Tab-separated table of C-alpha atoms in Angstrom:
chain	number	residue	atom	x	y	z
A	1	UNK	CA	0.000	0.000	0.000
A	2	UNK	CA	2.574	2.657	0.728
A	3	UNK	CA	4.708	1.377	-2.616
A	4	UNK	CA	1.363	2.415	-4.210
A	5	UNK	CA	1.009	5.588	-2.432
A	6	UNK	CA	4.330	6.748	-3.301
A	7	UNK	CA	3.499	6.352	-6.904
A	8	UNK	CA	0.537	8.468	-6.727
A	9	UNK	CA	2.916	11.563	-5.313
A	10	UNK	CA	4.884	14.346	-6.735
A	11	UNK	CA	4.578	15.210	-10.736
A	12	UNK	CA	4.595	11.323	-11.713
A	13	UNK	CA	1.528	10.947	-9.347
A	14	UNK	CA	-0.525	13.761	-10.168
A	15	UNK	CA	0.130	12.917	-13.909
A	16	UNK	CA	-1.088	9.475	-13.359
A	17	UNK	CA	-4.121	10.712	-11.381
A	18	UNK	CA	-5.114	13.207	-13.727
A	19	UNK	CA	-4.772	10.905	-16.602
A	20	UNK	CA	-6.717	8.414	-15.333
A	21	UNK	CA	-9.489	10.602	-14.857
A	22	UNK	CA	-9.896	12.446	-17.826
A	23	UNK	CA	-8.583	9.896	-20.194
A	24	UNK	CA	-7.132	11.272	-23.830
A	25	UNK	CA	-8.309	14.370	-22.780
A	26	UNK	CA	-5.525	15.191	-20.264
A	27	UNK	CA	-3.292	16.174	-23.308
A	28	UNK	CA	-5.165	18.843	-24.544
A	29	UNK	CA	-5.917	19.882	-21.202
A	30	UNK	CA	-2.547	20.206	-20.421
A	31	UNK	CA	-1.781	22.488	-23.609
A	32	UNK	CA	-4.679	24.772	-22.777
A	33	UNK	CA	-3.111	25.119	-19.279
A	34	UNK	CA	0.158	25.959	-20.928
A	35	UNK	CA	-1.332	28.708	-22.854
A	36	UNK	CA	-2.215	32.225	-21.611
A	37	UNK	CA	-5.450	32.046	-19.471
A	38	UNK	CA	-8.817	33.647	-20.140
A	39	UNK	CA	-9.003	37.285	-19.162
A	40	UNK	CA	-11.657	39.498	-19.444
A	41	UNK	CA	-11.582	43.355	-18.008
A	42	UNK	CA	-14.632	44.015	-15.749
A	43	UNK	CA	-15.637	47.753	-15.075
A	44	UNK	CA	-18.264	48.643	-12.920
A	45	UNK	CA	-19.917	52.602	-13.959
A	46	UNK	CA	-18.016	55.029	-11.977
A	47	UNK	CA	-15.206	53.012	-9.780
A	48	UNK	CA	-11.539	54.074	-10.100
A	49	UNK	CA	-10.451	50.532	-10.915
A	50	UNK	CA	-10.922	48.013	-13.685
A	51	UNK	CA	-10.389	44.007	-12.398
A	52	UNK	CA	-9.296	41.297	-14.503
A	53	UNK	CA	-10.835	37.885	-14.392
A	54	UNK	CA	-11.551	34.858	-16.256
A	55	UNK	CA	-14.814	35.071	-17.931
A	56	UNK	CA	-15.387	31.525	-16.579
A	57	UNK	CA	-15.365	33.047	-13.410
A	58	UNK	CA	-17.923	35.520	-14.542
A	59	UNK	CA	-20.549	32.972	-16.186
A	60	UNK	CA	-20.654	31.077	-12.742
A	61	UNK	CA	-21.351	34.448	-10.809
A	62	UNK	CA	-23.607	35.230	-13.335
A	63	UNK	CA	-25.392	31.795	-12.585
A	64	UNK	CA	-26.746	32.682	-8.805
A	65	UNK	CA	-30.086	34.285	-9.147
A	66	UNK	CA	-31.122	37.655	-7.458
A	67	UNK	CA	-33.904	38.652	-7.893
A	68	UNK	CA	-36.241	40.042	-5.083
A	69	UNK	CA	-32.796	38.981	-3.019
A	70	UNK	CA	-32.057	41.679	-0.310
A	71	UNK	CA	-29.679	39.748	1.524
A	72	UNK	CA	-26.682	38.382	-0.264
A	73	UNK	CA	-23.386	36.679	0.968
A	74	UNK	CA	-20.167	35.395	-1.027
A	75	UNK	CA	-18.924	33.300	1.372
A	76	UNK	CA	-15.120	33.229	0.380
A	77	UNK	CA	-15.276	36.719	-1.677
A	78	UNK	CA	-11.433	37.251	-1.735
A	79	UNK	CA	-9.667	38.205	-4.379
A	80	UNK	CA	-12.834	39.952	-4.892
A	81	UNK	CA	-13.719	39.427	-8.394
A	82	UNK	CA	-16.912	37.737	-8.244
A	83	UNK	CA	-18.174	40.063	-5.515
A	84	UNK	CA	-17.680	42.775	-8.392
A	85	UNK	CA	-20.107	40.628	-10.550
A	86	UNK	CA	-22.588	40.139	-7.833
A	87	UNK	CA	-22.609	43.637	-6.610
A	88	UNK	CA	-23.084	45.171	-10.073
A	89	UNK	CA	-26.364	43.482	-10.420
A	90	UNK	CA	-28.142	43.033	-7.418
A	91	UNK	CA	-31.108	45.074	-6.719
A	92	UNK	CA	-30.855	48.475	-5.630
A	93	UNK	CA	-32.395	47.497	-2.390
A	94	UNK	CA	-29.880	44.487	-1.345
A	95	UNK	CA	-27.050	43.884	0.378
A	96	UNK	CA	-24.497	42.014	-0.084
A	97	UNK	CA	-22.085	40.654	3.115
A	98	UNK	CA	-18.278	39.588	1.549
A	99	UNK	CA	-16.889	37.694	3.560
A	100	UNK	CA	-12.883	35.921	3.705
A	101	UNK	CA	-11.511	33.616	6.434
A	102	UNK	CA	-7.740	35.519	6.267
A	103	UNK	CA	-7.128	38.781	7.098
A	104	UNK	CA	-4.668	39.539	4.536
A	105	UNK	CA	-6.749	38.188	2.007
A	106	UNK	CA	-9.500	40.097	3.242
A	107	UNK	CA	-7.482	43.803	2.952
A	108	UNK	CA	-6.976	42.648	-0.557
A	109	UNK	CA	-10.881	42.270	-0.806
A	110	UNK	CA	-11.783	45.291	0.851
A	111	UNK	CA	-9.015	47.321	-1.708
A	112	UNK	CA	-11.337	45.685	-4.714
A	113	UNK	CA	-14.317	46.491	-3.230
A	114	UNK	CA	-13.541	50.090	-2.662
A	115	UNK	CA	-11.645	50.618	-5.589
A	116	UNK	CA	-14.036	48.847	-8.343
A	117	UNK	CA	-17.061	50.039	-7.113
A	118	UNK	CA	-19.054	53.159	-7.261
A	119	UNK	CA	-19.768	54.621	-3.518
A	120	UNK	CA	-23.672	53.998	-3.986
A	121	UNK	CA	-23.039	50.473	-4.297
A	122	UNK	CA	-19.791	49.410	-2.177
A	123	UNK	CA	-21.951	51.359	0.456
A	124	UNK	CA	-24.043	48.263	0.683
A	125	UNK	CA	-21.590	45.730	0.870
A	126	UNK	CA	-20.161	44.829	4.036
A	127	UNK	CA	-16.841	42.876	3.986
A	128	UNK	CA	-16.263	40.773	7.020
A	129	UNK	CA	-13.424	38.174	8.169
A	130	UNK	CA	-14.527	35.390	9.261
A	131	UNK	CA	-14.622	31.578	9.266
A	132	UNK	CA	-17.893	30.577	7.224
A	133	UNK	CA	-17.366	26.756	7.755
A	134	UNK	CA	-18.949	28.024	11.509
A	135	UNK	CA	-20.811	30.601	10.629
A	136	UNK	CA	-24.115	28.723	10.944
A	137	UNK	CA	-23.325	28.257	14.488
A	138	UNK	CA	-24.112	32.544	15.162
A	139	UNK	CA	-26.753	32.363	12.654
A	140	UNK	CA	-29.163	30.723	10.565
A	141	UNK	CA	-31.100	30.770	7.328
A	142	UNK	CA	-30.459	34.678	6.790
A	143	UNK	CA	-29.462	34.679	3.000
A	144	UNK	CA	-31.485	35.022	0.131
A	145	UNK	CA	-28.522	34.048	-2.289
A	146	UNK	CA	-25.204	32.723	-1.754
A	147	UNK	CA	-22.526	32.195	-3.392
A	148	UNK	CA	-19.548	29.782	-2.316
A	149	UNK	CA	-16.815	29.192	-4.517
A	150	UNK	CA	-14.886	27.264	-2.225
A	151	UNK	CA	-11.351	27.159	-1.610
A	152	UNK	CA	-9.961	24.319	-3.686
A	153	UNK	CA	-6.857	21.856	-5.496
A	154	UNK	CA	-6.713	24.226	-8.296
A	155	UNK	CA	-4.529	22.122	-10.549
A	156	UNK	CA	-4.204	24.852	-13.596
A	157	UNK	CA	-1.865	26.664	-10.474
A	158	UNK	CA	-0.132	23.193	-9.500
A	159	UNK	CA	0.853	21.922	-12.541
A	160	UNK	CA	2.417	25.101	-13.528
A	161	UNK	CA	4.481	25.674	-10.338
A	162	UNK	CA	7.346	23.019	-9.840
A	163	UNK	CA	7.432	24.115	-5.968
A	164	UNK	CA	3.502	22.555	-5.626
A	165	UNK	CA	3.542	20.234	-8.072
A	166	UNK	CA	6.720	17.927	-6.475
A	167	UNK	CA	4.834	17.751	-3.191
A	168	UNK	CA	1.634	16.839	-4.840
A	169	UNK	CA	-0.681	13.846	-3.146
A	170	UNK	CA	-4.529	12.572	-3.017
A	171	UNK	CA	-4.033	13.342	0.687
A	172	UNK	CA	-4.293	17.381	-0.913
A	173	UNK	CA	-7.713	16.739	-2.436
A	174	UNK	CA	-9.341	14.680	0.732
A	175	UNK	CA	-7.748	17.553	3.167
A	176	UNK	CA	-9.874	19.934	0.611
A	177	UNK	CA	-12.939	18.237	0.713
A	178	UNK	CA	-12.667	18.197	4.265
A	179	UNK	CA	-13.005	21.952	4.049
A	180	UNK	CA	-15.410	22.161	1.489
A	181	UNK	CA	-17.686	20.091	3.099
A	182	UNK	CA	-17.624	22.660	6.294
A	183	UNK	CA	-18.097	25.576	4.541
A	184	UNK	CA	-21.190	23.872	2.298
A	185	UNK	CA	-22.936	22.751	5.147
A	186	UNK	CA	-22.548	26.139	6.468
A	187	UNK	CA	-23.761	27.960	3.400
A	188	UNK	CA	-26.904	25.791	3.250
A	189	UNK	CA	-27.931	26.065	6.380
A	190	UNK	CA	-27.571	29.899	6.125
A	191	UNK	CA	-29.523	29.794	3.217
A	192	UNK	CA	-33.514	30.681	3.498
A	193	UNK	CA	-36.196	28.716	2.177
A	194	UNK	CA	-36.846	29.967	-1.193
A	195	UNK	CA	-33.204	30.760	-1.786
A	196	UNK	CA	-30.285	29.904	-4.056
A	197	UNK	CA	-26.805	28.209	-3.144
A	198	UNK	CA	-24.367	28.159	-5.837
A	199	UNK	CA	-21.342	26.225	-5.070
A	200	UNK	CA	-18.386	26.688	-7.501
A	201	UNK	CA	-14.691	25.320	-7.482
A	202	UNK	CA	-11.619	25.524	-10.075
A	203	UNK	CA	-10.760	21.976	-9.362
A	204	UNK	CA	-10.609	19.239	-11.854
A	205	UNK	CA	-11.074	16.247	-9.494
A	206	UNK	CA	-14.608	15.162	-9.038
A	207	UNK	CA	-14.086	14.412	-5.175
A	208	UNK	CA	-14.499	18.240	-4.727
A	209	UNK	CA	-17.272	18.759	-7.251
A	210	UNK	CA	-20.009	16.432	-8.047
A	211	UNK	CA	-19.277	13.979	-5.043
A	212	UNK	CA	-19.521	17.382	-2.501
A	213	UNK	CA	-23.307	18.153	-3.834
A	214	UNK	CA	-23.846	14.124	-4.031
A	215	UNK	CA	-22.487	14.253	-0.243
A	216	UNK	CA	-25.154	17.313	0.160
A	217	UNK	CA	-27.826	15.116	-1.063
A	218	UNK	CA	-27.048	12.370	1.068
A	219	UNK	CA	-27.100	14.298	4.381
A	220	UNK	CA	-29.994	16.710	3.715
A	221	UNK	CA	-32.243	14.762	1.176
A	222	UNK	CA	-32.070	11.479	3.231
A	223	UNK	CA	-35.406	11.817	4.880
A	224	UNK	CA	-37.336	14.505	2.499
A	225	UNK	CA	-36.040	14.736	-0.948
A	226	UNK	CA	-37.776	17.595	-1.473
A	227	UNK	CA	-35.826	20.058	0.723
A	228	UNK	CA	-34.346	21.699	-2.152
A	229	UNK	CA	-33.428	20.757	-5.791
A	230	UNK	CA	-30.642	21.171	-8.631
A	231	UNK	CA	-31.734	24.111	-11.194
A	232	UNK	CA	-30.465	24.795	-14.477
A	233	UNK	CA	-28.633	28.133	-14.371
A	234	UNK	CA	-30.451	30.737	-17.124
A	235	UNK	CA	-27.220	33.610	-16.754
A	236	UNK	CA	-28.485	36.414	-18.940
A	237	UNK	CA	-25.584	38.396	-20.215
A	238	UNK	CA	-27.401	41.534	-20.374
A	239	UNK	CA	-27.335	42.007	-16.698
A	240	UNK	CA	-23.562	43.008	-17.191
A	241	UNK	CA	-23.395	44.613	-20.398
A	242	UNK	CA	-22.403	47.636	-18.894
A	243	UNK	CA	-19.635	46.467	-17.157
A	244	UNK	CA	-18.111	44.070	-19.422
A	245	UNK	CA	-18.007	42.777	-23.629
A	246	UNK	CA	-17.503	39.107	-23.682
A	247	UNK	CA	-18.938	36.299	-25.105
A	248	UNK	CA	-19.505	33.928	-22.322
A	249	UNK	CA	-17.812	30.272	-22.388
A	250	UNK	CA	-19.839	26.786	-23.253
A	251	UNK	CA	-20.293	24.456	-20.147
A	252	UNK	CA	-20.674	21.001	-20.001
A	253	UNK	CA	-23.276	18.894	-17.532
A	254	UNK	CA	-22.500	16.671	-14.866
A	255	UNK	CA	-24.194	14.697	-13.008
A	256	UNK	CA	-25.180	17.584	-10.191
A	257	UNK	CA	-23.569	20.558	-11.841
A	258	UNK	CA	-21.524	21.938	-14.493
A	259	UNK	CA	-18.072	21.967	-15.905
A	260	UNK	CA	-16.235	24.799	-17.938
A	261	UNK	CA	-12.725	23.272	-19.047
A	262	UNK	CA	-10.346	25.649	-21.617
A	263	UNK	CA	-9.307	22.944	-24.282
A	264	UNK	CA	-13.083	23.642	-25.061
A	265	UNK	CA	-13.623	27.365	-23.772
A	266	UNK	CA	-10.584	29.206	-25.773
A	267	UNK	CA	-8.953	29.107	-22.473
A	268	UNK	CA	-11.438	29.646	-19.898
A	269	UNK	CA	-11.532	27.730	-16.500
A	270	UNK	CA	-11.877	25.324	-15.078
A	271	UNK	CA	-14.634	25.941	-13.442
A	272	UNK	CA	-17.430	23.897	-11.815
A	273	UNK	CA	-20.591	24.995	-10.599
A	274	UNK	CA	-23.807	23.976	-9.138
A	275	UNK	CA	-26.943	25.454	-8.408
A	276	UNK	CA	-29.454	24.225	-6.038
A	277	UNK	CA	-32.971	26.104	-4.385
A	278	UNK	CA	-33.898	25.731	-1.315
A	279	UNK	CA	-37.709	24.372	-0.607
């Protein structure tokens, strides 16, 4: 067993992982992570500050629904960018809580939001540090909309830093999940009935995508498998028009969400998302 686990370390084990997983695939994948990523300027009406983010990124924020929302969180906000998306198109009557677990992380967050952001809107955005895996145990169902795009393995960063990749293991992902299980318990029960929960990642490995909302199912479906339910995202474009030109990437379906990968997307991602409502 260890003879086994050795092999699936370092560059040699992540290759072997990876390529397992995604088949013939993996080669192409690997070239699109080679080439320059997706970038697409974002700029809000009247901030200082243009930000710069993958328009992957964008499509998923574009995904949570908020309409008739008046309370709002992004759960782990920081760098900040799709707090920008949120915040340019949620109603003039919401507002929206940004939240990050580190405090250096969360200076960087608070420089976007004040920067990128016109005073009448970063006025009604609060940005807060703070652990959200426990932040259901101050407070409960309080969120119209949330959006968690959870810390994760992000293997586009790994595989192009030697320092990462040469210390790479399956331990990584299963530490991970650990994590992103906390935090999207915590998210849904914050969440009020009625509301939406979009989880997003920029992980490849399904143990931190499909298998976290099939872990969701199995804890809060088990008895009543009506307590909320996977919705196909609808993100209309027009909502941002005035803050950005893009043409947003193709996604493919999984089993509980979505998957934007850039050998298909002209560089975008990866991203995964999925959307659920709350009964």
């Amino acid at each position: 067993m260890k003879k086994e686990k050795d092999k699936l370390s370092g560059a040699q084990g992540f290759e072997k992982f990876y390529s397992d997983l995604y088949g013939e695939r993996w080669e192409s994948l690997k070239q699109a992570f080679a080439a320059p990523s997706d970038s697409v300027e974002y700029h809000v009406p009247g901030s200082q500050k243009s930000y710069f983010l993958d328009s992957a990124s964008i499509l998923a924020a574009l995904c949570l629904p908020l309409e008739n929302a008046t309370d709002i969180l992004d759960l782990c906000a920081a760098p900040g960018g799709k707090t920008l998306v949120l915040a340019s198109r949620m109603p003039t009557d919401a507002h929206l809580s940004s939240n990050e677990r580190s405090a250096q992380r969360k200076h960087r967050l608070a420089t976007v939001v004040e920067e990128c952001l016109p005073p009448q809107i970063s006025e009604r955005i609060t940005v807060s540090c703070s652990d959200g895996s426990t932040w259901c145990t101050r407070q409960t169902e309080c969120f119209d909309s949330i959006l968690l795009d959870a810390p994760c393995s992000s293997e586009r960063h790994v595989i192009a830093d030697p320092k990462y990749l040469n210390v790479w293991s399956p331990s990584r992902i299963k530490t991970v999940a650990m994590e992103q299980w906390a935090l999207l318990s915590s998210a849904y029960r914050l969440l009020r009935s009625g509301g939406y929960l979009l989880y997003s990642t920029c992980a490849l490995a399904p143990q931190e995508n499909d298998q976290m909302m099939e872990r969701l199912v199995k804890k809060f479906q088990k008895e009543d498998s009506s307590v909320f339910s996977f919705v196909e995202p609808s993100p209309d474009l027009s909502k941002i028009s005035h803050c950005a030109s893009l043409t947003l990437p193709e996604y493919e379906k999984t089993q509980y969400g979505y998957q934007i990968l850039p050998d298909t997307s002209n560089g975008a991602g990866p991203i995964y998302f999925s959307l659920i409502k709350k009964s």
